mmCIF file of C-alpha atoms in Angstrom:
data_model
loop_
_atom_site.group_PDB
_atom_site.id
_atom_site.type_symbol
_atom_site.label_atom_id
_atom_site.label_comp_id
_atom_site.label_asym_id
_atom_site.label_seq_id
_atom_site.Cartn_x
_atom_site.Cartn_y
_atom_site.Cartn_z
ATOM 1 C CA MET A 1 4.437 -0.846 -11.238
ATOM 2 C CA ALA A 2 1.865 -0.127 -8.600
ATOM 3 C CA ASP A 3 0.658 3.399 -8.624
ATOM 4 C CA GLU A 4 1.429 5.568 -5.626
ATOM 5 C CA ALA A 5 -2.228 6.343 -4.959
ATOM 6 C CA LEU A 6 -2.753 2.668 -4.314
ATOM 7 C CA PHE A 7 -0.042 2.633 -1.670
ATOM 8 C CA GLN A 8 -1.500 5.662 0.051
ATOM 9 C CA PHE A 9 -4.962 4.137 0.189
ATOM 10 C CA LEU A 10 -3.548 0.851 1.411
ATOM 11 C CA HIS A 11 -1.550 2.609 4.096
ATOM 12 C CA TYR A 12 -4.671 4.390 5.236
ATOM 13 C CA GLU A 13 -6.650 1.152 5.434
ATOM 14 C CA LEU A 14 -3.837 -0.490 7.347
ATOM 15 C CA MET A 15 -3.925 2.282 9.883
ATOM 16 C CA GLN A 16 -7.692 2.206 10.149
ATOM 17 C CA TYR A 17 -7.628 -1.524 10.645
ATOM 18 C CA ILE A 18 -5.057 -1.425 13.417
ATOM 19 C CA TYR A 19 -6.918 1.317 15.205
ATOM 20 C CA LYS A 20 -10.365 -0.185 14.811
ATOM 21 C CA SER A 21 -9.437 -3.689 15.871
ATOM 22 C CA ALA A 22 -8.207 -2.616 19.296
ATOM 23 C CA ASP A 23 -10.054 -0.865 22.088
ATOM 24 C CA SER A 24 -9.759 2.873 22.130
ATOM 25 C CA LYS A 25 -8.141 3.037 25.542
ATOM 26 C CA GLU A 26 -5.171 5.313 26.167
ATOM 27 C CA THR A 27 -2.819 2.420 26.782
ATOM 28 C CA GLU A 28 -3.838 0.777 23.543
ATOM 29 C CA ASN A 29 -2.658 3.769 21.558
ATOM 30 C CA GLY A 30 0.975 3.041 22.284
ATOM 31 C CA ARG A 31 0.477 -0.570 21.328
ATOM 32 C CA ASN A 32 -1.131 0.383 18.027
ATOM 33 C CA ILE A 33 1.777 2.614 17.175
ATOM 34 C CA THR A 34 4.111 -0.273 17.965
ATOM 35 C CA LYS A 35 2.136 -2.625 15.737
ATOM 36 C CA LEU A 36 2.282 -0.210 12.809
ATOM 37 C CA GLU A 37 5.945 0.432 13.470
ATOM 38 C CA ASN A 38 6.693 -3.298 13.444
ATOM 39 C CA MET A 39 4.925 -3.782 10.132
ATOM 40 C CA GLY A 40 6.952 -0.924 8.683
ATOM 41 C CA PHE A 41 10.092 -2.495 10.068
ATOM 42 C CA ARG A 42 9.527 -5.711 8.162
ATOM 43 C CA VAL A 43 8.738 -3.839 4.956
ATOM 44 C CA GLY A 44 11.820 -1.647 5.365
ATOM 45 C CA GLN A 45 13.994 -4.731 5.743
ATOM 46 C CA GLY A 46 12.652 -6.208 2.529
ATOM 47 C CA LEU A 47 12.952 -2.989 0.577
ATOM 48 C CA ILE A 48 16.525 -2.204 1.500
ATOM 49 C CA GLU A 49 17.577 -5.701 0.559
ATOM 50 C CA ARG A 50 16.258 -5.133 -2.952
ATOM 51 C CA LEU A 51 17.545 -1.601 -3.154
ATOM 52 C CA THR A 52 21.150 -2.148 -2.145
ATOM 53 C CA LYS A 53 21.858 -5.290 -4.106
ATOM 54 C CA ASP A 54 24.093 -3.465 -6.578
ATOM 55 C CA THR A 55 25.608 -0.792 -4.388
ATOM 56 C CA ALA A 56 29.108 -0.810 -3.001
ATOM 57 C CA ARG A 57 29.817 -1.179 0.698
ATOM 58 C CA PHE A 58 29.162 1.916 2.772
ATOM 59 C CA LYS A 59 32.184 3.717 4.176
ATOM 60 C CA ASP A 60 30.696 4.613 7.524
ATOM 61 C CA GLU A 61 27.559 5.447 9.430
ATOM 62 C CA LEU A 62 27.186 8.859 7.819
ATOM 63 C CA ASP A 63 27.439 7.324 4.384
ATOM 64 C CA THR A 64 24.668 4.920 5.298
ATOM 65 C CA MET A 65 22.483 7.765 6.501
ATOM 66 C CA LYS A 66 23.102 9.663 3.278
ATOM 67 C CA PHE A 67 21.945 6.659 1.341
ATOM 68 C CA ILE A 68 18.736 6.575 3.373
ATOM 69 C CA CYS A 69 18.169 10.287 2.795
ATOM 70 C CA LYS A 70 18.765 10.182 -0.933
ATOM 71 C CA ASP A 71 18.129 6.834 -2.560
ATOM 72 C CA PHE A 72 15.844 5.176 -0.070
ATOM 73 C CA TRP A 73 13.692 8.252 0.414
ATOM 74 C CA THR A 74 13.457 8.872 -3.323
ATOM 75 C CA CYS A 75 12.279 5.337 -3.906
ATOM 76 C CA VAL A 76 9.716 5.295 -1.172
ATOM 77 C CA PHE A 77 8.562 8.886 -0.957
ATOM 78 C CA LYS A 78 9.494 10.257 -4.383
ATOM 79 C CA LYS A 79 11.763 12.988 -3.026
ATOM 80 C CA GLN A 80 14.938 13.439 -1.051
ATOM 81 C CA ILE A 81 15.156 14.426 2.576
ATOM 82 C CA ASP A 82 15.427 18.205 2.670
ATOM 83 C CA ASN A 83 17.791 18.495 5.565
ATOM 84 C CA LEU A 84 20.055 16.074 7.403
ATOM 85 C CA ARG A 85 21.636 17.096 10.672
ATOM 86 C CA THR A 86 23.733 15.175 13.137
ATOM 87 C CA ASN A 87 25.585 15.739 16.391
ATOM 88 C CA HIS A 88 28.234 13.214 15.305
ATOM 89 C CA GLN A 89 27.382 11.158 18.368
ATOM 90 C CA GLY A 90 24.813 8.886 16.905
ATOM 91 C CA ILE A 91 21.836 11.195 16.609
ATOM 92 C CA TYR A 92 20.566 12.181 13.191
ATOM 93 C CA VAL A 93 17.649 14.428 12.357
ATOM 94 C CA LEU A 94 16.068 13.988 8.962
ATOM 95 C CA GLN A 95 13.761 16.753 7.929
ATOM 96 C CA ASP A 96 11.205 16.409 5.183
ATOM 97 C CA ASN A 97 9.392 19.643 4.404
ATOM 98 C CA LYS A 98 6.611 17.991 2.465
ATOM 99 C CA PHE A 99 6.149 14.473 3.755
ATOM 100 C CA ARG A 100 4.117 12.441 1.303
ATOM 101 C CA LEU A 101 1.808 10.697 3.726
ATOM 102 C CA LEU A 102 0.879 13.986 5.377
ATOM 103 C CA SER A 103 0.638 16.219 2.344
ATOM 104 C CA GLN A 104 -2.954 15.213 1.595
ATOM 105 C CA LEU A 105 -3.988 15.798 5.161
ATOM 106 C CA SER A 106 -3.487 19.410 5.989
ATOM 107 C CA ALA A 107 -1.181 22.371 5.549
ATOM 108 C CA GLY A 108 -1.103 23.752 9.041
ATOM 109 C CA LYS A 109 -2.051 22.718 12.524
ATOM 110 C CA GLN A 110 -5.409 21.142 11.727
ATOM 111 C CA TYR A 111 -5.541 17.395 12.555
ATOM 112 C CA LEU A 112 -2.159 17.659 14.236
ATOM 113 C CA GLU A 113 -3.265 15.180 16.904
ATOM 114 C CA HIS A 114 -3.700 12.498 14.230
ATOM 115 C CA ALA A 115 -0.235 12.905 12.755
ATOM 116 C CA PRO A 116 1.509 10.229 14.862
ATOM 117 C CA LYS A 117 -0.528 7.396 13.378
ATOM 118 C CA TYR A 118 0.417 8.487 9.890
ATOM 119 C CA LEU A 119 4.091 8.383 10.783
ATOM 120 C CA ALA A 120 4.488 5.167 12.749
ATOM 121 C CA PHE A 121 4.693 2.947 9.683
ATOM 122 C CA SER A 122 7.361 5.172 8.117
ATOM 123 C CA CYS A 123 9.431 5.221 11.300
ATOM 124 C CA GLY A 124 9.407 1.457 11.098
ATOM 125 C CA LEU A 125 10.442 1.575 7.445
ATOM 126 C CA VAL A 126 13.543 3.595 8.313
ATOM 127 C CA ARG A 127 14.414 1.453 11.312
ATOM 128 C CA GLY A 128 13.999 -1.729 9.288
ATOM 129 C CA ALA A 129 16.151 -0.406 6.470
ATOM 130 C CA LEU A 130 18.911 0.627 8.851
ATOM 131 C CA SER A 131 18.690 -2.645 10.699
ATOM 132 C CA ASN A 132 19.449 -4.619 7.571
ATOM 133 C CA LEU A 133 22.402 -2.341 6.912
ATOM 134 C CA GLY A 134 23.790 -3.327 10.306
ATOM 135 C CA VAL A 135 22.736 -0.231 12.186
ATOM 136 C CA LYS A 136 20.563 -0.699 15.226
ATOM 137 C CA SER A 137 18.503 2.363 15.958
ATOM 138 C CA ILE A 138 15.451 3.972 17.484
ATOM 139 C CA VAL A 139 13.436 6.128 15.093
ATOM 140 C CA THR A 140 10.876 8.655 16.217
ATOM 141 C CA ALA A 141 9.032 11.353 14.352
ATOM 142 C CA GLU A 142 7.684 14.732 15.288
ATOM 143 C CA VAL A 143 5.487 17.212 13.514
ATOM 144 C CA SER A 144 4.889 20.819 14.439
ATOM 145 C CA VAL A 145 3.265 22.063 11.256
ATOM 146 C CA MET A 146 2.020 19.687 8.567
ATOM 147 C CA PRO A 147 3.127 18.536 6.073
ATOM 148 C CA ALA A 148 6.668 19.117 7.370
ATOM 149 C CA CYS A 149 8.040 16.378 9.543
ATOM 150 C CA LYS A 150 11.240 15.508 11.388
ATOM 151 C CA PHE A 151 12.518 11.991 11.899
ATOM 152 C CA GLN A 152 15.007 11.476 14.659
ATOM 153 C CA VAL A 153 17.297 8.501 14.371
ATOM 154 C CA MET A 154 19.173 7.456 17.487
ATOM 155 C CA ILE A 155 21.868 4.919 16.767
ATOM 156 C CA GLN A 156 22.215 2.235 19.415
ATOM 157 C CA LYS A 157 25.817 1.355 20.003
ATOM 158 C CA MET A 158 26.361 -2.369 19.932
ATOM 159 C CA MET B 1 32.465 9.691 -4.871
ATOM 160 C CA SER B 2 32.925 6.992 -7.436
ATOM 161 C CA ARG B 3 29.896 5.201 -6.100
ATOM 162 C CA GLN B 4 27.248 7.485 -7.566
ATOM 163 C CA SER B 5 27.416 5.882 -10.990
ATOM 164 C CA ASN B 6 25.931 2.520 -10.092
ATOM 165 C CA ARG B 7 23.165 3.890 -7.920
ATOM 166 C CA THR B 8 20.505 3.768 -10.535
ATOM 167 C CA THR B 9 17.300 2.206 -9.412
ATOM 168 C CA ASP B 10 13.995 2.020 -11.144
ATOM 169 C CA SER B 11 11.858 4.013 -8.781
ATOM 170 C CA LYS B 12 8.632 2.810 -10.327
ATOM 171 C CA LYS B 13 9.600 -0.772 -9.745
ATOM 172 C CA MET B 14 10.639 -0.025 -6.198
ATOM 173 C CA ASN B 15 7.381 1.663 -5.554
ATOM 174 C CA SER B 16 5.574 -1.431 -6.641
ATOM 175 C CA GLU B 17 7.674 -3.472 -4.258
ATOM 176 C CA LEU B 18 6.782 -1.096 -1.464
ATOM 177 C CA PHE B 19 3.132 -1.794 -2.209
ATOM 178 C CA THR B 20 3.629 -5.537 -2.484
ATOM 179 C CA LEU B 21 5.577 -5.749 0.749
ATOM 180 C CA THR B 22 3.167 -3.520 2.620
ATOM 181 C CA TYR B 23 0.301 -5.665 1.448
ATOM 182 C CA GLY B 24 2.204 -8.724 2.617
ATOM 183 C CA ALA B 25 2.644 -7.162 6.042
ATOM 184 C CA LEU B 26 -1.080 -6.525 6.196
ATOM 185 C CA VAL B 27 -2.032 -10.083 5.289
ATOM 186 C CA THR B 28 0.464 -11.416 7.820
ATOM 187 C CA GLN B 29 -1.070 -9.248 10.516
ATOM 188 C CA LEU B 30 -4.591 -10.376 9.589
ATOM 189 C CA CYS B 31 -3.562 -14.016 9.713
ATOM 190 C CA LYS B 32 -2.221 -13.410 13.205
ATOM 191 C CA ASP B 33 -5.349 -11.614 14.338
ATOM 192 C CA TYR B 34 -7.967 -13.996 12.970
ATOM 193 C CA GLU B 35 -8.430 -17.649 13.660
ATOM 194 C CA ASN B 36 -9.477 -18.791 10.228
ATOM 195 C CA ASP B 37 -8.844 -17.925 6.611
ATOM 196 C CA GLU B 38 -12.500 -17.164 5.908
ATOM 197 C CA GLU B 39 -12.376 -14.234 8.292
ATOM 198 C CA VAL B 40 -9.166 -12.970 6.715
ATOM 199 C CA ASN B 41 -10.717 -13.183 3.255
ATOM 200 C CA LYS B 42 -13.724 -11.239 4.472
ATOM 201 C CA GLN B 43 -11.576 -8.570 6.072
ATOM 202 C CA LEU B 44 -9.431 -8.178 2.950
ATOM 203 C CA ASP B 45 -12.546 -7.799 0.840
ATOM 204 C CA LYS B 46 -13.891 -5.151 3.197
ATOM 205 C CA MET B 47 -10.664 -3.165 3.133
ATOM 206 C CA GLY B 48 -10.563 -3.452 -0.636
ATOM 207 C CA TYR B 49 -14.089 -2.113 -0.797
ATOM 208 C CA ASN B 50 -13.072 0.914 1.263
ATOM 209 C CA ILE B 51 -10.157 1.516 -1.095
ATOM 210 C CA GLY B 52 -12.329 1.011 -4.174
ATOM 211 C CA VAL B 53 -14.899 3.633 -3.248
ATOM 212 C CA ARG B 54 -12.096 6.178 -2.979
ATOM 213 C CA LEU B 55 -9.959 4.924 -5.812
ATOM 214 C CA ILE B 56 -12.756 5.379 -8.354
ATOM 215 C CA GLU B 57 -12.609 9.140 -7.838
ATOM 216 C CA ASP B 58 -8.898 9.192 -8.461
ATOM 217 C CA PHE B 59 -9.417 7.024 -11.516
ATOM 218 C CA LEU B 60 -12.204 9.082 -13.075
ATOM 219 C CA ALA B 61 -10.334 12.306 -12.455
ATOM 220 C CA ARG B 62 -7.137 11.072 -14.048
ATOM 221 C CA SER B 63 -8.422 8.987 -16.930
ATOM 222 C CA SER B 64 -11.226 11.322 -18.075
ATOM 223 C CA ILE B 65 -13.356 8.329 -18.981
ATOM 224 C CA GLY B 66 -17.083 8.886 -19.111
ATOM 225 C CA ARG B 67 -20.021 6.636 -18.394
ATOM 226 C CA CYS B 68 -19.829 3.146 -19.881
ATOM 227 C CA GLN B 69 -22.602 2.155 -22.276
ATOM 228 C CA ASP B 70 -22.596 -1.550 -21.494
ATOM 229 C CA PHE B 71 -20.839 -4.196 -19.429
ATOM 230 C CA ARG B 72 -18.464 -5.061 -22.266
ATOM 231 C CA GLU B 73 -17.157 -1.541 -22.308
ATOM 232 C CA THR B 74 -16.800 -1.657 -18.530
ATOM 233 C CA ALA B 75 -14.736 -4.820 -18.842
ATOM 234 C CA ASP B 76 -12.445 -3.150 -21.352
ATOM 235 C CA VAL B 77 -11.926 -0.079 -19.229
ATOM 236 C CA ILE B 78 -11.126 -2.179 -16.161
ATOM 237 C CA ALA B 79 -8.631 -4.405 -17.959
ATOM 238 C CA LYS B 80 -6.955 -1.941 -20.307
ATOM 239 C CA VAL B 81 -7.051 1.312 -18.378
ATOM 240 C CA ALA B 82 -7.557 0.730 -14.663
ATOM 241 C CA PHE B 83 -5.331 -2.325 -14.174
ATOM 242 C CA LYS B 84 -2.704 -0.719 -16.359
ATOM 243 C CA MET B 85 -2.781 2.513 -14.438
ATOM 244 C CA TYR B 86 -2.636 1.075 -10.936
ATOM 245 C CA LEU B 87 -0.824 -2.239 -11.227
ATOM 246 C CA GLY B 88 0.972 -1.918 -14.541
ATOM 247 C CA ILE B 89 -0.576 -5.057 -15.994
ATOM 248 C CA THR B 90 -3.231 -5.666 -18.629
ATOM 249 C CA PRO B 91 -5.373 -8.727 -17.898
ATOM 250 C CA SER B 92 -7.220 -10.327 -20.787
ATOM 251 C CA VAL B 93 -10.995 -10.394 -20.861
ATOM 252 C CA THR B 94 -12.495 -13.788 -21.725
ATOM 253 C CA ASN B 95 -15.225 -16.335 -21.036
ATOM 254 C CA TRP B 96 -18.189 -14.106 -21.666
ATOM 255 C CA SER B 97 -21.498 -15.617 -20.670
ATOM 256 C CA PRO B 98 -24.058 -15.760 -23.507
ATOM 257 C CA ALA B 99 -26.129 -13.058 -21.858
ATOM 258 C CA GLY B 100 -23.082 -10.806 -21.662
ATOM 259 C CA ASP B 101 -23.440 -10.241 -17.942
ATOM 260 C CA GLU B 102 -20.468 -12.258 -16.785
ATOM 261 C CA PHE B 103 -16.792 -12.370 -17.777
ATOM 262 C CA SER B 104 -13.351 -13.346 -16.535
ATOM 263 C CA LEU B 105 -10.191 -11.346 -16.078
ATOM 264 C CA ILE B 106 -7.130 -13.484 -16.682
ATOM 265 C CA LEU B 107 -3.999 -12.200 -14.953
ATOM 266 C CA GLU B 108 -0.751 -13.547 -16.341
ATOM 267 C CA SER B 109 1.107 -12.071 -13.427
ATOM 268 C CA ASN B 110 -0.152 -10.644 -10.200
ATOM 269 C CA PRO B 111 2.021 -7.933 -8.637
ATOM 270 C CA LEU B 112 0.470 -8.542 -5.226
ATOM 271 C CA VAL B 113 2.009 -12.000 -4.938
ATOM 272 C CA ASP B 114 5.546 -11.193 -6.102
ATOM 273 C CA PHE B 115 7.336 -12.545 -3.040
ATOM 274 C CA VAL B 116 4.672 -14.851 -1.694
ATOM 275 C CA GLU B 117 4.445 -18.524 -0.900
ATOM 276 C CA LEU B 118 1.378 -19.832 0.847
ATOM 277 C CA PRO B 119 2.089 -22.137 3.766
ATOM 278 C CA ASP B 120 0.149 -25.403 3.768
ATOM 279 C CA ASN B 121 -2.063 -24.440 6.666
ATOM 280 C CA HIS B 122 -3.600 -21.555 4.742
ATOM 281 C CA SER B 123 -5.153 -23.496 1.909
ATOM 282 C CA THR B 124 -8.393 -21.513 1.887
ATOM 283 C CA LEU B 125 -6.785 -18.087 2.101
ATOM 284 C CA ILE B 126 -7.526 -15.971 -0.959
ATOM 285 C CA TYR B 127 -4.357 -13.934 -0.781
ATOM 286 C CA SER B 128 -5.274 -11.208 -3.269
ATOM 287 C CA ASN B 129 -8.883 -10.875 -2.156
ATOM 288 C CA LEU B 130 -8.306 -7.145 -1.706
ATOM 289 C CA LEU B 131 -8.618 -6.821 -5.487
ATOM 290 C CA CYS B 132 -12.171 -8.181 -5.425
ATOM 291 C CA GLY B 133 -13.161 -5.621 -2.846
ATOM 292 C CA ILE B 134 -11.567 -2.812 -4.828
ATOM 293 C CA LEU B 135 -13.425 -3.770 -8.017
ATOM 294 C CA ARG B 136 -16.729 -4.166 -6.197
ATOM 295 C CA GLY B 137 -16.384 -0.867 -4.338
ATOM 296 C CA ALA B 138 -15.284 1.119 -7.360
ATOM 297 C CA LEU B 139 -18.098 -0.183 -9.572
ATOM 298 C CA GLU B 140 -20.677 0.429 -6.889
ATOM 299 C CA MET B 141 -19.774 4.101 -6.994
ATOM 300 C CA VAL B 142 -20.685 4.174 -10.683
ATOM 301 C CA GLN B 143 -24.056 2.552 -10.015
ATOM 302 C CA MET B 144 -23.164 -1.032 -10.811
ATOM 303 C CA ALA B 145 -23.678 -3.872 -8.383
ATOM 304 C CA VAL B 146 -21.209 -6.579 -9.351
ATOM 305 C CA ASP B 147 -20.198 -9.890 -7.847
ATOM 306 C CA VAL B 148 -16.421 -10.376 -7.921
ATOM 307 C CA ARG B 149 -14.466 -13.455 -6.889
ATOM 308 C CA PHE B 150 -11.333 -15.455 -7.586
ATOM 309 C CA VAL B 151 -11.902 -18.752 -9.380
ATOM 310 C CA GLN B 152 -8.261 -19.575 -10.130
ATOM 311 C CA ASP B 153 -5.104 -18.524 -8.368
ATOM 312 C CA THR B 154 -1.472 -19.214 -9.276
ATOM 313 C CA LEU B 155 -0.632 -19.201 -5.571
ATOM 314 C CA ARG B 156 -2.745 -22.309 -5.168
ATOM 315 C CA GLY B 157 -1.259 -24.154 -8.126
ATOM 316 C CA ASP B 158 -3.456 -22.976 -10.987
ATOM 317 C CA ASN B 159 -1.818 -21.940 -14.250
ATOM 318 C CA VAL B 160 -3.297 -18.481 -14.274
ATOM 319 C CA THR B 161 -5.086 -16.150 -11.932
ATOM 320 C CA GLU B 162 -8.706 -15.664 -12.895
ATOM 321 C CA ILE B 163 -11.147 -13.152 -11.485
ATOM 322 C CA ARG B 164 -14.796 -13.771 -12.334
ATOM 323 C CA MET B 165 -17.086 -10.757 -12.509
ATOM 324 C CA LYS B 166 -20.874 -10.995 -12.660
ATOM 325 C CA PHE B 167 -23.149 -8.059 -13.242
ATOM 326 C CA ILE B 168 -26.034 -8.122 -10.770
ATOM 327 C CA LYS B 169 -27.983 -4.937 -11.340
ATOM 328 C CA ARG B 170 -27.832 -1.273 -12.007
ATOM 329 C CA ILE B 171 -28.170 0.762 -8.826
ATOM 330 C CA GLU B 172 -30.882 3.366 -9.173
ATOM 331 C CA GLU B 173 -30.018 6.864 -8.228
ATOM 332 C CA ASN B 174 -32.216 7.991 -5.402
ATOM 333 C CA LEU B 175 -33.232 11.490 -6.269
ATOM 334 C CA PRO B 176 -35.517 13.213 -3.839
ATOM 335 C CA ALA B 177 -39.058 13.437 -5.249
ATOM 336 C CA GLY B 178 -39.573 16.367 -7.563
ATOM 337 C CA ASP B 179 -35.851 17.083 -7.824
ATOM 338 C CA GLU B 180 -34.199 16.940 -11.207
#
């Protein structure tokens, strides 16, 4: 029953560690994001395994995405996704108006340049979760005003 | 449709698993980055310290606990309030030294190691060393210098997990001269 504050602090330390251990060159930035994303991926895989052990098989891709938006998000971030949109061709946009890992940071455009590092781990979480549900995807995130945040999921056709 | 009924999950439990798994990912990364376990232990302690100095504020604000009168009271607050609040467990406090400046926290279960098995080549890794750092950092912020270390660990075959805490000294507040 770990408290959520503990997770937030741990996440912050994780990020700090990844960023401090590497050089601060431009090229390194992309690699850091990838590292964080990969760690999230592994965690997402583990979580979804535990979370779906009693659920019935999903009907289709959309059903899977709904599960991510409702159950998975509630478990990890204590709220549902506020808006789910799709073009029915494999692209989904998940909008969270008050993303938990950003809500302590700012309520506007201040520190906007730091937002990507706070999101990489979560992108990995989503990708990892989907991957263990048999959906290969690319997940990116964008922020225009904190703490709102949009995750874009692009499904890779096998 | 008919599925909704069986989708009941204990979100508190899940949240704990999120923490456990994330911590696991961190330790894995550290083991990749550093050659030896000693370095990993040191790094975990340092990160714990950074968490501790922040966590104490959260703790004091939420628990409305005041200054502790002695080390025994501190031990009680750590075991019964802090551990309960953040990890959902209540370690027992035992093995007091005669002088009352040293005690042990016995953890029956350790949420950090829920899904963990230590490979043979990491025999000196103190997996949960983050906890030591957290305790040290948090207590330093309330003017107590304390030495914290693991003396027993279930991951390494002991029956229980034991954290030994030793009071070193009270940190004096440095007020500028003539300022009250």
